[in-house]
Each structure stands twice: as C-alpha cells, then as structure tokens.
Short mmCIF file of C-alpha atoms in Angstrom, two decimals:
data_model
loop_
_atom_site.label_atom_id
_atom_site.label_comp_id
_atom_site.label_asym_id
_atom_site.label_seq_id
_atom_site.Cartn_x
_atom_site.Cartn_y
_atom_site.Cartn_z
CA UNK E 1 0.00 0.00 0.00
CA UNK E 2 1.47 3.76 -1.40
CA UNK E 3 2.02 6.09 1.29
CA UNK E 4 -1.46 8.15 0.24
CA UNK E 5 -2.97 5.17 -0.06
CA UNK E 6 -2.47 4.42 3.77
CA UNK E 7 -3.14 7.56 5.26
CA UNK E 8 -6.65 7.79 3.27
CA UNK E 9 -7.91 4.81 4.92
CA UNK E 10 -6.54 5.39 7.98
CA UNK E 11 -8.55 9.04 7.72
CA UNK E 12 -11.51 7.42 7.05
CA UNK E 13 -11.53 5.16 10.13
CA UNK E 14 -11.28 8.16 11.71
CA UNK E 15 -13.93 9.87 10.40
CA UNK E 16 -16.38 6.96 11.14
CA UNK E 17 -15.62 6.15 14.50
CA UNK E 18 -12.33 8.58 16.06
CA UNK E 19 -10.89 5.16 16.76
CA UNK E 20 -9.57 2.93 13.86
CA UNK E 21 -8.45 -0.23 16.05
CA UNK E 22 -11.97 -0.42 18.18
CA UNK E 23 -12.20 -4.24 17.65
CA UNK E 24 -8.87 -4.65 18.36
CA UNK E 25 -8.54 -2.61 21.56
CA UNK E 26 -11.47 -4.35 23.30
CA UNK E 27 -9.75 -7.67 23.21
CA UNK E 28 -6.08 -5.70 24.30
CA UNK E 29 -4.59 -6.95 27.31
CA UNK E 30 -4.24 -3.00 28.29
CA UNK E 31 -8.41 -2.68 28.36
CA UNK E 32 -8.68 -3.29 31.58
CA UNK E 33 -5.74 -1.58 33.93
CA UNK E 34 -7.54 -0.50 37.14
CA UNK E 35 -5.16 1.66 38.46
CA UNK E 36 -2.82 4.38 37.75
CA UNK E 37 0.31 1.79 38.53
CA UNK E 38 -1.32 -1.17 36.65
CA UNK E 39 -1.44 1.15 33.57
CA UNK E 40 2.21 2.61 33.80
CA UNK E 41 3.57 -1.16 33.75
CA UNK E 42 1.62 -2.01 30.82
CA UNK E 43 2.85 1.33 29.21
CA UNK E 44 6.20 -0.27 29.81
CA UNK E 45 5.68 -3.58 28.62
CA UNK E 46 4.87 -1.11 24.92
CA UNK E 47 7.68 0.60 25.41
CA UNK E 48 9.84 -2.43 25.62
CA UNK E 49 8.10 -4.33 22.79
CA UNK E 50 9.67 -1.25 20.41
CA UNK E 51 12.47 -0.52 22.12
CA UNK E 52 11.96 2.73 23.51
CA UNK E 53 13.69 4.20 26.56
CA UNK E 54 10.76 6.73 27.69
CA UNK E 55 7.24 7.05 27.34
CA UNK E 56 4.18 9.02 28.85
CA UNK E 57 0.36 9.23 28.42
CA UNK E 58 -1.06 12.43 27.84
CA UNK E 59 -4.59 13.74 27.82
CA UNK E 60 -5.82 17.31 25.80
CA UNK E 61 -7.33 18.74 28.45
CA UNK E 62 -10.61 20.68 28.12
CA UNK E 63 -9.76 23.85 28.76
CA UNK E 64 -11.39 26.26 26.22
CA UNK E 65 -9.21 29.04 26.57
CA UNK E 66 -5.97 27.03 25.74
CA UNK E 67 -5.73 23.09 25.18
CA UNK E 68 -3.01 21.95 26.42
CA UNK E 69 -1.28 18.25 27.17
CA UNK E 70 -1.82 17.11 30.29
CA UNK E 71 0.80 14.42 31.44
CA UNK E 72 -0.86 11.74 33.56
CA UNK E 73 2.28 9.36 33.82
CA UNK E 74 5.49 8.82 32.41
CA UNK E 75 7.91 6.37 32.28
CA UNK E 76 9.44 8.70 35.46
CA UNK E 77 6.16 7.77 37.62
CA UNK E 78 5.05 8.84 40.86
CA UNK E 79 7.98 11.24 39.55
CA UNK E 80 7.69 13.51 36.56
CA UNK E 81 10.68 13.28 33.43
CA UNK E 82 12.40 16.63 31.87
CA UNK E 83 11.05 15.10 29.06
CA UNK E 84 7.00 15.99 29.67
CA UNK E 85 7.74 19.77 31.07
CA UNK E 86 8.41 19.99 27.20
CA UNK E 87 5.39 17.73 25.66
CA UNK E 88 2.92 19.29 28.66
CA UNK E 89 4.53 23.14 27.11
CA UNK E 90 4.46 25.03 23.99
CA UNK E 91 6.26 22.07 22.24
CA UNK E 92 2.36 20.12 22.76
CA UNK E 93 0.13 22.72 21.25
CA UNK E 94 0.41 22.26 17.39
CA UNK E 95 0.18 18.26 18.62
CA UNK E 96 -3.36 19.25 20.39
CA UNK E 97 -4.63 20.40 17.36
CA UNK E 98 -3.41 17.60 15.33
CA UNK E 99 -4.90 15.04 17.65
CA UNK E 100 -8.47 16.60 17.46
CA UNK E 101 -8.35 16.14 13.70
CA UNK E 102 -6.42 12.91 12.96
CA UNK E 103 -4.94 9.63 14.54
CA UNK E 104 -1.81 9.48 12.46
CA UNK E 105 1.48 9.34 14.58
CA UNK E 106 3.86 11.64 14.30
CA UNK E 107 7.31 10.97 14.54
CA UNK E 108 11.01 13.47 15.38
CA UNK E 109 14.47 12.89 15.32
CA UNK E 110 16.56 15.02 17.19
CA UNK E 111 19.59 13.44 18.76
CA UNK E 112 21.85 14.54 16.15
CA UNK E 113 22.44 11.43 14.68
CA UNK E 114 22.17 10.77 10.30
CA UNK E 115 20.84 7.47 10.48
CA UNK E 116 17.95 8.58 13.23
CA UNK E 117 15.55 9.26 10.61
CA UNK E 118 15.92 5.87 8.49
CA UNK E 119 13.47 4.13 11.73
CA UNK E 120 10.54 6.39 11.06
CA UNK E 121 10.85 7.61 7.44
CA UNK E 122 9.83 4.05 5.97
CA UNK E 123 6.37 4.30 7.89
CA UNK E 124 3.12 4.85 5.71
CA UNK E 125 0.98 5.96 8.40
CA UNK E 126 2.99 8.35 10.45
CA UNK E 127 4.25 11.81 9.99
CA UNK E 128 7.26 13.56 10.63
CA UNK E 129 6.61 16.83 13.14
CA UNK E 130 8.80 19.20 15.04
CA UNK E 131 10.23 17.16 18.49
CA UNK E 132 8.08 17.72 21.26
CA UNK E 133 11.55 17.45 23.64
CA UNK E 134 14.64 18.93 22.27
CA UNK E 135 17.44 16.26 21.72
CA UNK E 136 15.29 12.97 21.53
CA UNK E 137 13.87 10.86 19.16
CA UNK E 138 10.27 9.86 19.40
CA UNK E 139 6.86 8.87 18.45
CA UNK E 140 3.41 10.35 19.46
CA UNK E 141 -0.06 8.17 18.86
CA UNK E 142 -3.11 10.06 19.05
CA UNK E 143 -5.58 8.79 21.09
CA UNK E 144 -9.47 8.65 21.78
CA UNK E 145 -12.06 7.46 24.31
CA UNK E 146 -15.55 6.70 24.62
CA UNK E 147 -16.53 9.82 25.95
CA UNK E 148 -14.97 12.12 23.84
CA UNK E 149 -11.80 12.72 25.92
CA UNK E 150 -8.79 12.71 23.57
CA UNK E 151 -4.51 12.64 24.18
CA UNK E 152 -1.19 11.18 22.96
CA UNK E 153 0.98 8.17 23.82
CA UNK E 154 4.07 9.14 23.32
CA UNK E 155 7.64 6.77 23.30
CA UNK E 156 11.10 7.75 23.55
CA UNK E 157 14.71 6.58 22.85
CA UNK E 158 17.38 6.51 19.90
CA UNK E 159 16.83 2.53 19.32
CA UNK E 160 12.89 2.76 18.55
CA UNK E 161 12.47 -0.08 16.24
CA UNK E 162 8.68 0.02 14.34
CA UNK E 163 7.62 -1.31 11.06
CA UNK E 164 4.71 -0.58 9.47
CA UNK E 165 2.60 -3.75 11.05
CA UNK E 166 4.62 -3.58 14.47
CA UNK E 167 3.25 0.71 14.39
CA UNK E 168 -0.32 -0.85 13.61
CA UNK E 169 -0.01 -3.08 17.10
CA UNK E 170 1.33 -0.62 19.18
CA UNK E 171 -1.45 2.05 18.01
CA UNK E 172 -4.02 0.09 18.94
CA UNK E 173 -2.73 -1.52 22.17
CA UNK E 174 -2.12 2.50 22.69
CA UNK E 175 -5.46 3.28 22.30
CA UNK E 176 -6.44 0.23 24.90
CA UNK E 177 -4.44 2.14 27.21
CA UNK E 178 -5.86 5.02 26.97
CA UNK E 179 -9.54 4.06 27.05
CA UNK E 180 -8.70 2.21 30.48
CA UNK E 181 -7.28 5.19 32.10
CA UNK E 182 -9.66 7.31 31.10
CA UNK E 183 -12.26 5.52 32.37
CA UNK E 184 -10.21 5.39 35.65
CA UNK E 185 -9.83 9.20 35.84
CA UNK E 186 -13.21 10.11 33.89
CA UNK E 187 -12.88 14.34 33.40
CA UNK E 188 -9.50 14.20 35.88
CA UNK E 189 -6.51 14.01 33.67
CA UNK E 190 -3.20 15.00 35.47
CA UNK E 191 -4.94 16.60 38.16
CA UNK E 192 -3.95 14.16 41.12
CA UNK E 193 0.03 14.62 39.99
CA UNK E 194 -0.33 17.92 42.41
CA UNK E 195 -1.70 16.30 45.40
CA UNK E 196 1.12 17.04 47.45
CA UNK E 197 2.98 14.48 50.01
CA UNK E 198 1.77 15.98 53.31
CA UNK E 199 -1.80 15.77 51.18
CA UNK E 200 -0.80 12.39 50.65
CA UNK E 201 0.36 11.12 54.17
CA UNK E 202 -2.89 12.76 55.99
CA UNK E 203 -5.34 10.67 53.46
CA UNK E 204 -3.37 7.40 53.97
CA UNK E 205 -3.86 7.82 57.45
CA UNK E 206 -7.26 8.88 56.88
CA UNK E 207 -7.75 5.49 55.32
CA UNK E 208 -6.18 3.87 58.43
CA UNK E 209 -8.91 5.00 60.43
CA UNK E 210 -6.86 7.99 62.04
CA UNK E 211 -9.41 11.12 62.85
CA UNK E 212 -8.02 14.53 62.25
CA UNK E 213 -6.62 15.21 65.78
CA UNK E 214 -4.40 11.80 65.35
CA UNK E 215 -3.13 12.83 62.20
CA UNK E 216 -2.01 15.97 63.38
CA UNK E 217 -0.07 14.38 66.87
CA UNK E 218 1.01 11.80 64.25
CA UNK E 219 2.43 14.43 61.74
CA UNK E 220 3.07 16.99 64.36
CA UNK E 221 0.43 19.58 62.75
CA UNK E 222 -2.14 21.75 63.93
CA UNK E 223 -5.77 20.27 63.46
CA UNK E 224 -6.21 23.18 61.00
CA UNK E 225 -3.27 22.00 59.26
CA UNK E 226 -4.54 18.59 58.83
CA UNK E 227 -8.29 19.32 57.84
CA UNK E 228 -6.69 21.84 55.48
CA UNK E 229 -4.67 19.47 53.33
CA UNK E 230 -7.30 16.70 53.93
CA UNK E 231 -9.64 19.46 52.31
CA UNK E 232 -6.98 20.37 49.31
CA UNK E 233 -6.62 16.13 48.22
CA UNK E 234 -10.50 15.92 48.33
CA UNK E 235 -11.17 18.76 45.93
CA UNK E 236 -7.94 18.03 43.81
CA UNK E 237 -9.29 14.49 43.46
CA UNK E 238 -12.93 15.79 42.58
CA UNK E 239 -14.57 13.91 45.37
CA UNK E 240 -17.52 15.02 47.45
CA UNK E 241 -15.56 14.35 50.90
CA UNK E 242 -12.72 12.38 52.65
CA UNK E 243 -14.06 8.49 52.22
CA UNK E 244 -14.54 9.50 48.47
CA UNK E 245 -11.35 10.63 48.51
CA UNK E 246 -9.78 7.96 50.11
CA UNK E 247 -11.12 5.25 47.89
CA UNK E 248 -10.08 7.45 44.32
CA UNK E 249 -6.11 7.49 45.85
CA UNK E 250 -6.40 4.22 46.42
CA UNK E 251 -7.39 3.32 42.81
CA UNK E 252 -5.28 5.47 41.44
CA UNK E 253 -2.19 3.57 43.53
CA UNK E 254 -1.65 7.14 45.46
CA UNK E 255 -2.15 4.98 48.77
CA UNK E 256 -1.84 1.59 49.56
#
C-alpha cells in the first residue's frame, strides 16, 4: 500500500468512528488496567516491545481558553521526566490540534544522529513533526475514548524499532491504554500529579482509620493544618468528601 494510499484509509476510520483499532482494543490486554500503577507497567511492557527508553500518556485537556497536554504518567512515575515539562509546554500545542483532527502518529528525530531518521521515514501511516523534547527521538499516537476525551501516547529513545505492522499493534494496544485510564480518571486528567505528600500522608492515614486530631499528633500539625490538606486532596481528586477521597487514591495507587 502507497504512502497516500495508507493515510486515506486510515482518515476514514477516523472519520467513522475517532478510533480505527476499536475491535482490536477491546480484546487488548491494556483494556482493563484498574489503576494508575497497573497502567504505567503495561505502558512499559509497549515501550519495551519497540524498544523505547521513555514514554508518557497524555490527555488534551478541556480547557477552552488554551488546550493543552496534560501528562498523567510517564515512564518517570510517581515522579515527573524533563522530558514531559516539554510535551505538557508550547512544544504540545500544534500536537493538540493535530490530535483533534487525525490519529496518524507523528514521529522526530533530534539526537543529532544521520541514520535517526531511516526508523521512522519508511512508515506509511505516520508523519514527521517538530520534536516535542529537544534532543530525543520519538513517536506520538493520538488517542481517543468513549466519551470524547482525547490525548497522545508518546515513546522515547534513539533505538525505537517500528515497522509498518509492528506501528499498527502498538497504536491500537495504545489506544487500549488510553480508554482504560480514562475511564479510571473520567474528566480528571493529570490533576492528582499535584496532590502534594503531606496531602498524601494525611489521606493514607485517613484510610487507616486515624481522625483529624491523630493525624495531626502523628504528623506533628495543627488540626487546621490537617483538615486543610485533607480538604486540598478531596477537591484536587474531585470527590464530594474524605471516604470518596480515600477510595479514588487508592485506585489510582496514590495509597496503599
């Protein structure tokens, strides 16, 4: 199949249903992550199936004002790589647009090296684009869900190796992905990487059973202190109080 060829039927998939692998992802072994930590693994497991170094999942988030990528993991996770603080910047925005309209990758190369380009060039259904983190080579899927939300899953490193069936494959197991963690995280992307640690330490001992005035002998806090960042984690995980709040960390692998 020519080049054109490809990308016309892969922009007609998209046209008819924003998601050209939907058979495909429902039987994935990435459908059905339950938690924030289940998901990063099987991110990994991608990642190592194409030899890439990095990766993160990303989701466009709402915003009308400015769309912007949101980073929801990375291969860095619970920590955050240098890596996204470019993708989640400027560097994202003419990908936002791209991934409203289309679900062609795009690829970069950007290490400095001749033969960086040969990996991606060959591909019929991906595009080259301007690298979304200075100095790397990479490759960004574009991603949808059932309920309209939309992102990237993006991989890393200057030994990718894809071929045009292997890039089929890991587009749809990315789109699996995806679909699970947004339904874990349903109108929440990236919002729960700012829950702070303190936030962090008073809900797991919320979840122990520990009332506000043990938390703060415990942490050696005011009772203010401790309502206040029990109060901060409950609205940054958009729950309706503290047991709500408690059971979202603890899907999301915040708490154990």
């Amino acid at each position: 199949m020519k080049h054109a060829q490809a990308r016309e039927a892969a922009a007609a998939l998209f046209n008819d249903q924003r998601n050209p692998f939907g058979a495909f992802s429902l039987g994935s072994e990435t459908h059905h992550a339950v938690t924030i930590p289940d998901a990063v693994r099987r991110c990994r497991w991608i990642a190592v199936d194409i030899n890439a170094s990095a990766f993160g999942l990303y989701f466009v988030s709402p915003s009308p004002e400015r769309a912007r990528l949101v980073a929801c993991f990375d291969s860095d996770y619970p920590g955050t790589a240098v890596a996204t603080k470019f993708i989640s910047g400027a560097n994202g925005e003419d990908m936002v647009r791209h991934s409203r309209l289309s679900t062609a990758p795009r690829w970069w190369a950007d290490d400095g090296a001749a033969g960086s380009r040969h990996v991606f060039q060959p591909l019929a259904w991906a595009e080259p684009t301007a690298p979304l983190a200075p100095g790397t080579n990479g490759i960004a899927f574009p991603v949808h869900a059932d309920r309209g939300q939309c992102g990237l899953v993006v991989f890393l490193g200057s030994e990718i190796a894809l071929t045009d069936d292997t890039l089929c494959e890991i587009h749809a197991r990315s789109f699996a992905l995806f679909a699970a963690v947004a339904r874990i995280r349903p109108g929440d992307t990236g919002r729960t990487r700012s829950i702070s640690k303190r936030e962090l330490e008073c809900l797991k001992l919320t979840a122990n059973g520990n009332t506000s005035e043990e938390i703060a002998k415990l942490l050696k806090l005011s009772v203010h202190t401790a309502n206040q960042y029990l109060t901060q984690s409950t609205q940054k995980l958009n729950a309706v109080n503290r047991n709500q709040a408690v059971a979202k960390a603890l899907r999301l692998g915040l708490i154990e």
